[in-house]
C-alpha cells in the first residue's frame, strides 16, 4: 500500500511543480485524472465515482460550490476556487478522498454546513480540493438510551427535528441557527440557548467517528483519549474528517416560555443593560436572556439615533414562574405575562431561528432556509461588569459607526461547573458573557466591504478596556482571521500560537501535542489550524 502511494506521489509531483494559484489548464486536467484514478483504485465502485468528483469544467461545479456557501463576501469573481469538489456518498469514499488528496499533495478543505464566518471550509490562498460532507445527513435517535448518532453533514435543524419526531421531552443544546452544520459546529464547541442549563454542545458528545490522515476510520475507543478530547472544541479540520458524533440527549419540559422585550435609550435601556449584567449570568440556569444591541433611528427626536436593546429569552418552564422570578430579580425588564409565549420546545427552536414567516416545524429540514449576504463577525469575553458610564461611551461609538450590532450571550450556570480543561473550549467560570460583533451588508463592492470591515474592527478596538486581557480571548467557532493567521509557511508554530492562545488559552499546548502526534506532517492545515511543534531538524 505505502509503496504504491509513494509511486503515485512521485508521478504527480512532477505535474504539480511549481504549485501556483494559476495552475495551467493541462495541469488542472491532470489533477482531475490523477485524483480520479487514485480514487477509483481506493473505492469499490469505480464506475460511479466520477459522479462525485467535480472538476471546474463540470456543468454542476458552480452550483455545488454555491450550495453551502453562506457568506457572499467569499463568492466573488476573484475568490479562489477549488480545483475539485468531492462529494462522497460512503465512508470509504471519504477515506479515499483523504488518501488521494494527500498523495497529490493538494490542500484539502472540509465542508459540512459551510457556516464558517471566514469561509475557511471552501476558500483558500493555495490550490485546494473541497471535501463536501453534505451527503452525510443521517440522524439516528435512540430515545431509550437517550442518545443520537448524528452525521457531520446534518444540519442542527435536522438534528432537532429528528429528536422531536421521536420524543417531545428531549432536546439538544446546540446553536440557534438551524442551517449550521454538525461537522463544524460540534468540532468547534457549539452553544445555544440552553448553555446555562446544559453547557456547551461538546459537553454532550459521547463518541465520534473520524477518518485520520492515514485514511483509517477511528472511534473513541481506537482514536485514544487525546484525539477524542481535541475534536470536542479544538476544530475537526486540524485532525481529520469527522464522519459522525454520538451525542447524549437532554430532557426538556413539555412547555417552555419565550419572550422579547425591547427598550431604547429614551426608555432607560442603559439601566436595563446594567441590571441585565447582574441578572443574566447569575439567575436560575433554566433562564437564558440574550441581549441584542443595535443603533436605530430615534422615534422621539427626529434626525437622532438611539440604541435599541432587545432581550430575547428562553425559559425551560412555564410563564407564571418566569414572571415571578424575573419580577423579583430583574424589575427593570418590566416583564408581564402577556409578553410571554408558552410553547413546545420544538416551536421555541422555530421562534429562536427567526422563522417568523409562519414556518412549520418542517422548515427545520430545509437546508436552504437562509438568505446569503456579506458579513463579518468577531467575539470577546466580558469578565467584569461594564459600568453605566462605560455603556454610555460604548453607545456613542456604536451610533457614530452606524452598522455594527452587538449580541451579549450570558454564561454562568453549568458553564461555571465544567473545568476549563475538560474540553479544548476554555472560556468557562469567570466569564460573565460573550460578545458577538456583526456587520452585514447586501450591496456588492469593494467600498462597502472596506468601510464595513473598518467599522467592526474599530468597535472591537474601542472595546479593549472592557473585555478579557492576556489573552484577549475569542470563540473559535466565531472564526476571525483578524486575530492571527498562518503565514504562507504552514508549519510556523509562532503564527499558530497567536490565534491558538486566544481561542484555546491554556488548552492550546495540549492541542499542539495531539496534532503533532496524529498528523505530524501537517496535512490537515488551514488559515487557523493547530500547528505542529517545530521540528528539531
Ligand atoms: C448564521 C449563523 C449562526 C450561527 N449560530 C451559532 C450558534 O448559535 N452557536 C454557535 O456555537 N455557533 C454558531 N455559529 C457558528 C458555527 O457554529 C460555526 O461557523 C461552525 O463551524 C459551522 O459549522 P459548519 O459545518 O456549518 O461550517 P463549515 O464552514 O462547513 O466548517 C467550519 C469549520 O469546520 C471544519 N469542518 C467542517 N466539517 C468538518 C468535518 N466533517 N470534519 C472536520 N472538520 C470539519 C471546516 O473545515 C471549517 O474549518 C453560527 C454561524 C452562522 C453563519
Ligand atoms: C465531470 O465531467 C466528466 C467529464 O466530462 C464526467 O465524466 C463526469 O461524470 C463529471 N462529473 C460530475 C460529478 O458531473
Ligand atoms: C427612566 O428613569 C428615570 C429616572 O429613574 C425615571 O424618572 C423615568 O420614569 C424612566 N423612564 C421610563 C420610560 O421608564
Coordinates of C-alpha atoms and ligand atoms in Angstrom, one line a residue:
X1 CA 0.0 0.0 0.0
X2 CA 2.5 2.5 1.2
X3 CA 4.7 1.8 -1.8
X4 CA 2.1 2.4 -4.4
X5 CA 1.2 5.7 -2.8
X6 CA 4.8 6.7 -2.9
X7 CA 5.0 5.9 -6.6
X8 CA 1.8 7.8 -7.3
X9 CA 3.1 10.7 -5.3
X10 CA 6.3 10.7 -7.4
X11 CA 4.5 10.6 -10.6
X12 CA 2.2 13.5 -9.8
X13 CA 4.6 15.8 -8.1
X14 CA 6.2 16.3 -11.5
X15 CA 2.8 17.6 -12.7
X16 CA 2.3 19.8 -9.7
X17 CA 5.6 21.6 -9.6
X18 CA 5.6 24.5 -9.3
X19 CA 2.3 24.7 -7.4
X20 CA 0.9 28.1 -8.0
X21 CA -2.5 29.8 -7.9
X22 CA -2.7 29.8 -11.7
X23 CA -2.3 26.2 -12.5
X24 CA -2.4 25.8 -16.2
X25 CA -5.4 24.1 -17.7
X26 CA -3.5 21.0 -18.7
X27 CA -2.2 20.6 -15.2
X28 CA -5.7 21.0 -13.8
X29 CA -7.0 18.3 -16.1
X30 CA -4.1 16.1 -14.9
X31 CA -5.2 16.7 -11.3
X32 CA -8.7 15.6 -12.1
X33 CA -7.4 12.5 -13.9
X34 CA -4.8 11.6 -11.4
X35 CA -7.2 12.1 -8.5
X36 CA -9.9 10.1 -10.2
X37 CA -7.6 7.3 -10.9
X38 CA -6.4 7.2 -7.3
X39 CA -10.0 7.5 -6.1
X40 CA -11.1 4.6 -8.3
X41 CA -8.3 2.4 -7.0
X42 CA -9.3 3.1 -3.5
X43 CA -13.1 2.5 -3.8
X44 CA -15.2 -0.4 -4.7
X45 CA -17.4 1.4 -7.1
X46 CA -15.0 2.5 -9.8
X47 CA -17.7 3.1 -12.4
X48 CA -19.7 5.6 -10.5
X49 CA -17.1 7.7 -8.7
X50 CA -16.8 10.2 -11.5
X51 CA -20.3 11.4 -10.5
X52 CA -19.0 12.6 -7.1
X53 CA -15.8 14.3 -8.3
X54 CA -16.4 17.7 -9.8
X55 CA -13.7 19.4 -11.9
X56 CA -14.0 23.1 -12.6
X57 CA -15.2 22.3 -16.1
X58 CA -18.2 20.2 -14.9
X59 CA -21.6 21.7 -15.5
X60 CA -22.6 21.4 -11.8
X61 CA -19.3 22.6 -10.3
X62 CA -20.5 26.2 -9.6
X63 CA -23.9 25.1 -8.1
X64 CA -22.3 22.5 -5.9
X65 CA -19.7 25.1 -4.7
X66 CA -22.5 27.6 -4.0
X67 CA -25.0 25.2 -2.4
X68 CA -23.4 25.5 1.1
X69 CA -21.7 28.9 0.7
X70 CA -23.1 31.1 3.4
X71 CA -21.2 34.4 3.2
X72 CA -21.4 36.4 -0.1
X73 CA -18.0 38.0 0.9
X74 CA -16.4 34.8 -0.4
X75 CA -18.4 34.5 -3.6
X76 CA -16.8 37.0 -5.9
X77 CA -15.1 36.5 -9.2
X78 CA -11.7 37.0 -7.5
X79 CA -12.4 34.4 -4.7
X80 CA -10.0 31.4 -5.1
X81 CA -12.0 28.3 -6.3
X82 CA -11.2 24.7 -5.5
X83 CA -9.5 22.5 -8.2
X84 CA -12.0 19.8 -7.4
X85 CA -15.1 19.3 -5.3
X86 CA -15.6 15.8 -3.9
X87 CA -19.0 14.8 -2.5
X88 CA -18.7 11.3 -1.0
X89 CA -21.6 9.0 -0.5
X90 CA -19.8 6.5 1.6
X91 CA -17.3 6.4 4.4
X92 CA -14.9 4.5 2.1
X93 CA -15.1 7.4 -0.4
X94 CA -14.2 9.8 2.4
X95 CA -11.2 7.6 3.2
X96 CA -10.2 7.6 -0.5
X97 CA -10.5 11.4 -0.7
X98 CA -8.1 11.9 2.2
X99 CA -5.6 9.4 0.8
X100 CA -5.7 10.7 -2.7
X101 CA -5.6 14.4 -1.8
X102 CA -2.6 13.6 0.3
X103 CA -1.0 11.6 -2.4
X104 CA -1.1 14.5 -4.8
X105 CA -0.1 16.9 -2.0
X106 CA -3.0 19.3 -2.5
X107 CA -4.6 21.1 0.4
X108 CA -8.0 19.5 1.5
X109 CA -10.7 21.7 2.8
X110 CA -13.6 20.0 4.6
X111 CA -17.1 21.5 4.5
X112 CA -20.2 20.3 6.3
X113 CA -22.7 23.2 6.7
X114 CA -20.5 25.9 5.2
X115 CA -21.2 28.4 8.0
X116 CA -17.6 29.3 8.8
X117 CA -17.6 33.1 9.2
X118 CA -14.4 33.4 7.1
X119 CA -15.2 30.8 4.5
X120 CA -12.3 28.6 5.7
X121 CA -14.2 25.5 4.7
X122 CA -14.4 26.5 1.0
X123 CA -11.8 29.2 0.3
X124 CA -8.0 29.1 0.2
X125 CA -5.0 31.0 -0.9
X126 CA -3.3 27.9 -2.3
X127 CA -4.5 25.2 -4.7
X128 CA -7.1 23.1 -2.9
X129 CA -9.8 20.5 -3.0
X130 CA -13.1 20.6 -1.2
X131 CA -14.4 17.5 0.6
X132 CA -18.1 18.3 0.9
X133 CA -19.9 16.2 3.5
X134 CA -23.4 17.2 2.7
X135 CA -24.5 13.7 1.7
X136 CA -23.9 12.6 5.3
X137 CA -27.1 13.8 6.8
X138 CA -28.4 10.8 8.9
X139 CA -29.6 11.4 12.4
X140 CA -30.4 8.2 14.2
X141 CA -32.2 8.8 17.5
X142 CA -32.3 6.2 20.2
X143 CA -34.8 7.5 22.8
X144 CA -34.5 4.5 25.1
X145 CA -30.8 5.2 25.7
X146 CA -31.2 8.9 25.2
X147 CA -28.5 9.1 22.5
X148 CA -28.3 10.1 18.8
X149 CA -25.8 9.4 16.1
X150 CA -25.5 12.5 14.0
X151 CA -23.6 12.6 10.8
X152 CA -21.3 15.5 10.1
X153 CA -23.2 16.8 7.1
X154 CA -26.5 17.0 9.0
X155 CA -27.8 20.5 10.0
X156 CA -28.8 21.4 13.5
X157 CA -32.4 21.8 12.3
X158 CA -32.4 18.2 11.1
X159 CA -31.0 17.1 14.5
X160 CA -33.7 19.0 16.4
X161 CA -36.4 17.7 14.1
X162 CA -35.4 14.1 14.3
X163 CA -35.2 14.2 18.1
X164 CA -38.6 15.8 18.3
X165 CA -40.1 13.2 15.9
X166 CA -39.2 10.5 18.5
X167 CA -39.7 12.4 21.8
X168 CA -41.4 15.5 22.9
X169 CA -39.4 15.7 26.2
X170 CA -35.9 15.5 24.7
X171 CA -33.8 18.2 23.1
X172 CA -30.3 19.0 22.3
X173 CA -28.2 22.0 23.5
X174 CA -26.7 23.4 20.3
X175 CA -26.9 26.6 18.1
X176 CA -29.9 28.6 17.3
X177 CA -29.4 28.7 13.6
X178 CA -31.0 25.6 12.1
X179 CA -28.8 25.5 8.9
X180 CA -25.5 25.3 10.8
X181 CA -23.7 22.1 10.1
X182 CA -22.8 19.4 12.7
X183 CA -19.2 18.9 11.4
X184 CA -18.0 22.5 12.1
X185 CA -20.4 23.3 15.0
X186 CA -19.6 20.3 17.2
X187 CA -15.9 20.1 16.4
X188 CA -15.6 23.8 17.3
X189 CA -17.5 23.8 20.5
X190 CA -21.1 24.8 19.9
X191 CA -23.6 26.6 22.2
X192 CA -27.2 27.6 22.1
X193 CA -29.9 29.0 24.3
X194 CA -29.7 26.1 26.8
X195 CA -26.0 26.8 27.6
X196 CA -26.7 27.9 31.2
X197 CA -28.6 24.7 31.9
X198 CA -26.6 22.2 29.9
X199 CA -23.3 23.8 29.0
X200 CA -21.7 23.5 25.5
X201 CA -22.8 21.2 22.8
X202 CA -19.5 19.3 23.1
X203 CA -20.2 18.6 26.7
X204 CA -22.8 16.1 25.4
X205 CA -20.6 14.2 22.9
X206 CA -20.0 10.6 24.0
X207 CA -18.4 9.1 20.9
X208 CA -17.2 10.1 17.4
X209 CA -16.1 8.6 14.1
X210 CA -13.3 10.2 12.3
X211 CA -11.1 9.5 9.2
X212 CA -7.5 10.2 10.1
X213 CA -4.6 11.3 7.9
X214 CA -3.8 7.7 7.0
X215 CA -7.3 7.1 5.8
X216 CA -8.2 5.0 8.8
X217 CA -11.7 5.1 10.4
X218 CA -11.3 5.6 14.2
X219 CA -13.8 5.8 17.0
X220 CA -13.4 6.9 20.6
X221 CA -12.0 3.5 21.5
X222 CA -9.4 3.4 18.8
X223 CA -8.5 7.1 18.5
X224 CA -7.5 7.5 22.1
X225 CA -8.4 9.9 24.8
X226 CA -6.3 12.8 23.5
X227 CA -7.7 12.9 20.0
X228 CA -11.2 12.4 21.3
X229 CA -10.6 15.4 23.6
X230 CA -9.3 17.5 20.7
X231 CA -12.2 17.1 18.4
X232 CA -14.6 18.3 21.0
X233 CA -13.9 22.0 20.5
X234 CA -10.4 22.2 19.0
X235 CA -11.8 22.2 15.5
X236 CA -12.1 19.0 13.4
X237 CA -10.2 20.3 10.4
X238 CA -6.8 20.2 12.2
X239 CA -7.1 16.5 12.9
X240 CA -9.1 14.6 10.3
X241 CA -12.6 14.3 8.8
X242 CA -15.4 13.9 11.3
X243 CA -17.9 11.4 10.0
X244 CA -20.3 11.5 12.9
X245 CA -20.7 12.3 16.6
X246 CA -22.7 10.3 19.1
X247 CA -24.4 12.6 21.5
X248 CA -26.4 12.4 24.7
X249 CA -29.9 14.0 24.5
X250 CA -31.1 16.3 27.3
X251 CA -34.5 16.5 28.9
X252 CA -36.7 19.4 28.0
X253 CA -40.1 20.2 29.6
X254 CA -43.3 19.8 27.5
X255 CA -43.8 23.5 27.7
X256 CA -41.2 26.2 27.6
X257 CA -41.6 30.0 27.5
X258 CA -40.1 32.6 25.2
X259 CA -40.4 36.4 25.2
X260 CA -38.8 39.5 23.7
X261 CA -38.7 42.9 25.5
X262 CA -37.3 45.9 23.6
X263 CA -36.3 49.3 25.0
X264 CA -34.4 52.3 23.6
X265 CA -32.2 54.8 25.4
X266 CA -35.2 57.0 25.9
X267 CA -36.9 54.2 27.7
X268 CA -33.9 53.7 30.0
X269 CA -32.2 50.9 28.1
X270 CA -28.9 51.7 29.7
X271 CA -30.2 50.9 33.2
X272 CA -31.8 47.8 31.8
X273 CA -28.4 46.7 30.3
X274 CA -26.6 47.4 33.6
X275 CA -29.2 45.3 35.5
X276 CA -29.0 42.6 32.8
X277 CA -25.3 42.1 33.7
X278 CA -26.3 41.5 37.3
X279 CA -29.0 39.0 36.4
X280 CA -28.4 37.2 33.2
X281 CA -25.1 35.3 34.2
X282 CA -26.3 34.5 37.7
X283 CA -30.0 33.8 37.6
X284 CA -31.8 30.4 37.6
X285 CA -29.9 28.3 35.0
X286 CA -33.2 27.4 33.2
X287 CA -33.3 31.1 32.0
X288 CA -31.3 32.3 29.0
X289 CA -31.5 36.1 28.4
X290 CA -29.8 37.1 25.2
X291 CA -29.3 40.8 24.7
X292 CA -29.1 42.4 21.2
X293 CA -27.8 46.0 20.9
X294 CA -28.0 48.0 17.8
X295 CA -28.2 51.6 16.6
X296 CA -31.6 52.7 15.2
X297 CA -33.3 55.9 14.3
X298 CA -35.0 57.6 17.3
X299 CA -38.8 57.7 17.3
X300 CA -38.8 60.6 19.7
X301 CA -36.2 63.0 18.5
X302 CA -36.2 63.5 14.7
X303 CA -32.9 63.0 13.0
X304 CA -31.3 61.4 16.0
X305 CA -30.0 57.9 16.6
X306 CA -30.6 55.8 19.6
X307 CA -29.7 52.3 20.8
X308 CA -32.2 49.6 20.7
X309 CA -31.7 46.9 23.4
X310 CA -33.7 43.7 22.9
X311 CA -33.8 41.0 25.5
X312 CA -34.7 37.6 23.9
X313 CA -35.4 34.8 26.3
X314 CA -35.9 31.1 26.7
X315 CA -37.2 29.6 29.9
X316 CA -37.3 25.9 30.5
X317 CA -40.6 26.2 32.3
X318 CA -44.0 28.0 32.4
X319 CA -44.8 31.7 32.1
X320 CA -46.1 32.2 35.6
X321 CA -42.9 31.0 37.3
X322 CA -40.8 33.1 34.9
X323 CA -42.8 36.3 35.5
X324 CA -42.5 35.8 39.3
X325 CA -38.7 35.0 39.1
X326 CA -37.8 37.9 36.8
X327 CA -40.2 40.3 38.6
X328 CA -38.0 39.9 41.7
X329 CA -34.6 39.7 40.1
X330 CA -34.9 41.9 37.0
X331 CA -37.6 44.6 37.8
X332 CA -36.3 47.0 35.1
X333 CA -37.3 44.5 32.5
X334 CA -41.0 45.0 33.5
X335 CA -42.0 41.5 32.2
X336 CA -45.7 40.9 32.0
X337 CA -47.3 37.6 31.4
X338 CA -48.9 39.0 28.2
X339 CA -45.4 39.3 26.7
X340 CA -44.7 35.6 27.3
X341 CA -45.4 32.8 24.9
X342 CA -45.7 29.3 26.2
X343 CA -45.0 26.6 23.5
X344 CA -43.4 23.2 22.8
X345 CA -39.6 23.2 22.8
X346 CA -39.5 22.5 19.1
X347 CA -41.6 25.6 18.4
X348 CA -39.2 27.6 20.5
X349 CA -36.5 26.4 18.1
X350 CA -38.5 28.0 15.2
X351 CA -39.1 31.2 17.3
X352 CA -35.3 31.5 18.0
X353 CA -34.5 30.8 14.4
X354 CA -36.5 34.0 13.5
X355 CA -38.6 31.9 11.1
X356 CA -41.3 34.4 11.7
X357 CA -43.0 33.7 8.4
X358 CA -45.4 31.2 9.9
X359 CA -43.0 28.3 9.2
X360 CA -44.0 24.9 10.5
X361 CA -41.6 22.5 12.2
X362 CA -40.8 21.1 8.7
X363 CA -38.8 24.2 7.9
X364 CA -36.1 22.8 10.2
X365 CA -35.4 20.2 7.4
X366 CA -35.0 22.9 4.8
X367 CA -31.2 23.5 4.5
X368 CA -31.8 26.3 2.1
X369 CA -33.8 28.4 4.5
X370 CA -31.0 31.0 4.5
X371 CA -30.6 34.4 2.9
X372 CA -27.0 34.8 1.9
X373 CA -25.4 38.3 2.3
X374 CA -22.0 39.5 3.1
X375 CA -20.9 39.8 6.7
X376 CA -18.0 39.8 9.2
X377 CA -18.1 38.8 12.9
X378 CA -15.8 39.0 15.9
X379 CA -16.1 37.9 19.5
X380 CA -15.0 38.9 23.0
X381 CA -15.4 37.8 26.6
X382 CA -16.5 40.1 29.4
X383 CA -15.3 39.1 32.9
X384 CA -16.1 42.2 35.0
X385 CA -19.4 44.2 34.7
X386 CA -19.2 47.3 32.5
X387 CA -20.2 50.5 34.3
X388 CA -23.1 52.7 33.3
X389 CA -20.5 55.4 32.1
X390 CA -18.8 52.7 30.1
X391 CA -22.0 51.8 28.3
X392 CA -22.8 55.4 27.6
X393 CA -19.4 55.7 25.9
X394 CA -20.0 52.5 24.0
X395 CA -23.4 53.7 22.8
X396 CA -21.8 56.8 21.4
X397 CA -19.3 54.8 19.5
X398 CA -21.9 52.3 18.1
X399 CA -24.0 55.2 16.9
X400 CA -21.1 57.0 15.3
X401 CA -20.1 53.9 13.4
X402 CA -23.7 53.1 12.4
X403 CA -23.8 49.5 11.3
X404 CA -22.3 47.2 13.9
X405 CA -24.7 45.1 16.0
X406 CA -23.6 43.5 19.4
X407 CA -25.1 40.4 20.9
X408 CA -24.4 39.5 24.5
X409 CA -24.7 35.8 25.4
X410 CA -24.8 35.2 29.1
X411 CA -22.7 32.3 30.6
X412 CA -22.9 31.1 34.2
X413 CA -24.9 28.1 35.4
X414 CA -23.5 24.8 34.0
X415 CA -20.6 26.8 32.3
X416 CA -19.2 27.5 35.8
X417 CA -19.2 23.9 36.7
X418 CA -17.2 22.4 33.9
X419 CA -13.4 22.8 34.3
X420 CA -11.7 24.9 31.6
X421 CA -9.6 22.0 30.6
X422 CA -12.4 19.4 30.2
X423 CA -12.6 20.2 26.5
X424 CA -10.5 22.5 24.3
X425 CA -13.0 25.3 24.8
X426 CA -11.5 27.2 27.8
X427 CA -13.9 30.1 28.4
X428 CA -15.8 28.7 31.4
X429 CA -16.0 30.0 35.0
X430 CA -15.1 33.7 35.3
X431 CA -16.7 34.7 32.1
X432 CA -19.9 36.7 32.6
X433 CA -20.9 36.8 28.9
X434 CA -19.6 36.6 25.4
X435 CA -20.0 39.4 22.9
X436 CA -20.6 38.8 19.3
X437 CA -20.0 41.7 16.9
X438 CA -21.7 41.6 13.5
X439 CA -21.6 43.8 10.5
X440 CA -23.7 42.8 7.4
X441 CA -24.2 44.3 4.0
X442 CA -26.3 43.5 0.9
X443 CA -24.7 45.5 -1.8
X444 CA -21.7 44.2 -3.7
X445 CA -18.5 46.2 -4.0
X446 CA -15.1 46.9 -2.5
X447 CA -16.1 50.3 -0.9
X448 CA -18.9 49.0 1.2
X449 CA -16.8 46.0 2.2
X450 CA -13.9 48.1 3.2
X451 CA -16.0 50.5 5.3
X452 CA -17.9 47.7 7.0
X453 CA -14.7 45.8 7.9
X454 CA -13.2 49.1 9.2
X455 CA -16.3 49.7 11.4
X456 CA -16.3 46.3 13.1
X457 CA -12.6 46.4 13.7
X458 CA -12.8 49.9 15.2
X459 CA -15.6 48.9 17.6
X460 CA -13.6 45.8 18.6
X461 CA -10.6 48.1 19.3
X462 CA -12.8 50.6 21.3
X463 CA -14.0 47.7 23.5
X464 CA -10.4 46.8 24.6
X465 CA -10.8 48.3 28.2
X466 CA -13.9 46.3 28.9
X467 CA -13.0 42.8 27.8
X468 CA -10.7 39.9 28.7
X469 CA -7.0 40.5 28.6
X470 CA -3.8 38.3 28.4
X471 CA -5.1 36.7 26.4
X472 CA -7.9 38.7 24.8
X473 CA -10.0 35.6 24.2
X474 CA -12.2 34.7 21.3
X475 CA -14.6 31.9 20.5
X476 CA -13.2 29.5 17.9
X477 CA -16.5 28.9 16.2
X478 CA -16.8 32.7 15.6
X479 CA -13.8 32.4 13.2
X480 CA -12.0 35.7 12.9
X481 CA -8.9 35.8 10.7
X482 CA -8.0 39.3 12.1
X483 CA -6.7 37.7 15.3
X484 CA -3.9 35.8 13.6
X485 CA -3.3 33.7 10.5
X486 CA -0.9 31.1 9.3
X487 CA 1.6 32.8 7.2
X488 CA 2.5 31.1 3.9
X489 CA 4.7 28.8 5.9
X490 CA 2.0 26.5 7.1
X491 CA 4.3 24.9 9.7
X492 CA 5.0 28.1 11.5
X493 CA 4.3 27.4 15.2
X494 CA 4.6 31.0 16.2
X495 CA 1.8 32.0 13.8
X496 CA -0.4 29.3 15.3
X497 CA 0.3 30.4 18.8
X498 CA -1.1 33.9 18.2
X499 CA -4.7 32.8 17.4
X500 CA -4.3 29.5 19.2
X501 CA -3.9 31.1 22.6
X502 CA -6.8 33.5 22.1
X503 CA -9.2 30.6 21.1
X504 CA -7.9 28.0 23.5
X505 CA -5.9 29.7 26.2
X506 CA -4.1 27.1 28.2
X507 CA -5.5 24.3 26.2
X508 CA -3.6 25.3 23.2
X509 CA -0.4 23.4 24.2
X510 CA -2.3 20.1 24.6
X511 CA -3.9 20.6 21.2
X512 CA -0.5 21.1 19.6
X513 CA 0.7 17.9 21.3
X514 CA -2.2 15.9 19.9
X515 CA -1.8 17.5 16.5
X516 CA 1.9 16.6 16.4
X517 CA 1.1 13.0 17.3
X518 CA -1.8 12.3 14.9
X519 CA -0.8 14.5 11.9
X520 CA 3.0 15.1 12.2
X521 CA 3.3 16.2 8.6
X522 CA 0.5 18.7 9.0
X523 CA -1.6 17.6 6.1
X524 CA -4.8 18.8 7.7
X525 CA -4.0 22.5 7.8
X526 CA -5.8 25.8 7.1
X527 CA -5.6 29.5 7.9
X528 CA -6.1 28.9 11.6
X529 CA -5.4 25.2 12.2
X530 CA -3.5 23.9 15.2
X531 CA 0.2 23.9 14.3
X532 CA 2.6 21.0 15.0
X533 CA 5.6 21.5 17.2
X534 CA 8.6 22.9 15.3
X535 CA 10.7 20.0 14.1
X536 CA 14.1 19.7 15.7
X537 CA 15.9 19.4 12.3
Ligands
LIG1 C1 -26.0 32.2 10.8 C2 -25.0 31.6 11.8 C3 -25.4 31.3 13.1 C4 -24.6 30.7 14.0 N1 -25.0 30.4 15.3 C5 -24.2 29.8 16.1 C6 -24.7 29.5 17.4 O1 -25.8 29.8 17.8 N2 -23.8 28.9 18.3 C7 -22.5 28.6 17.9 O2 -21.8 28.0 18.7 N3 -22.1 28.9 16.7 C8 -22.9 29.5 15.8 N4 -22.4 29.8 14.5 C9 -21.0 29.4 14.2 C10 -20.9 28.0 13.8 O3 -21.0 27.1 14.9 C11 -19.6 27.7 13.1 O4 -19.5 28.6 12.0 C12 -19.5 26.3 12.7 O5 -18.1 26.0 12.5 C13 -20.2 26.0 11.4 O6 -20.2 24.6 11.1 P1 -20.5 24.2 9.6 O7 -20.3 22.7 9.5 O8 -21.8 24.8 9.2 O9 -19.3 25.0 8.9 P2 -18.2 24.7 7.8 O10 -18.0 26.0 7.2 O11 -18.6 23.6 6.9 O12 -17.0 24.3 8.7 C14 -16.4 25.1 9.7 C15 -15.0 24.6 10.0 O13 -15.1 23.3 10.5 C16 -14.4 22.4 9.6 N5 -15.2 21.2 9.3 C17 -16.5 21.2 8.9 N6 -16.9 19.9 8.8 C18 -15.9 19.1 9.2 C19 -15.8 17.7 9.3 N7 -16.7 16.9 9.0 N8 -14.6 17.2 9.8 C20 -13.6 18.1 10.1 N9 -13.7 19.4 10.0 C21 -14.8 19.9 9.6 C22 -14.2 23.2 8.3 O14 -13.1 22.7 7.6 C23 -14.0 24.6 8.9 O15 -12.7 24.8 9.3 C24 -23.3 30.4 13.6 C25 -22.9 30.6 12.3 C26 -23.7 31.2 11.4 C27 -23.3 31.5 10.0
LIG2 C1 -17.4 15.8 -14.8 O1 -17.0 15.8 -16.1 C2 -16.6 14.5 -16.6 C3 -16.1 14.7 -18.0 O2 -17.0 15.4 -18.8 C4 -17.7 13.5 -16.5 O3 -17.2 12.2 -16.9 C5 -18.1 13.4 -15.0 O4 -19.2 12.5 -14.9 C6 -18.5 14.8 -14.5 N1 -18.7 14.6 -13.1 C7 -19.7 15.1 -12.5 C8 -19.7 14.9 -11.0 O5 -20.6 15.6 -13.0
LIG3 C1 -36.3 56.4 33.3 O1 -35.6 56.6 34.6 C2 -36.0 57.9 35.2 C3 -35.1 58.1 36.4 O2 -35.0 56.9 37.2 C4 -37.5 57.8 35.5 O3 -37.9 59.1 36.1 C5 -38.3 57.6 34.2 O4 -39.6 57.5 34.5 C6 -37.8 56.4 33.5 N1 -38.4 56.4 32.2 C7 -39.0 55.3 31.7 C8 -39.6 55.4 30.3 O5 -39.1 54.3 32.3

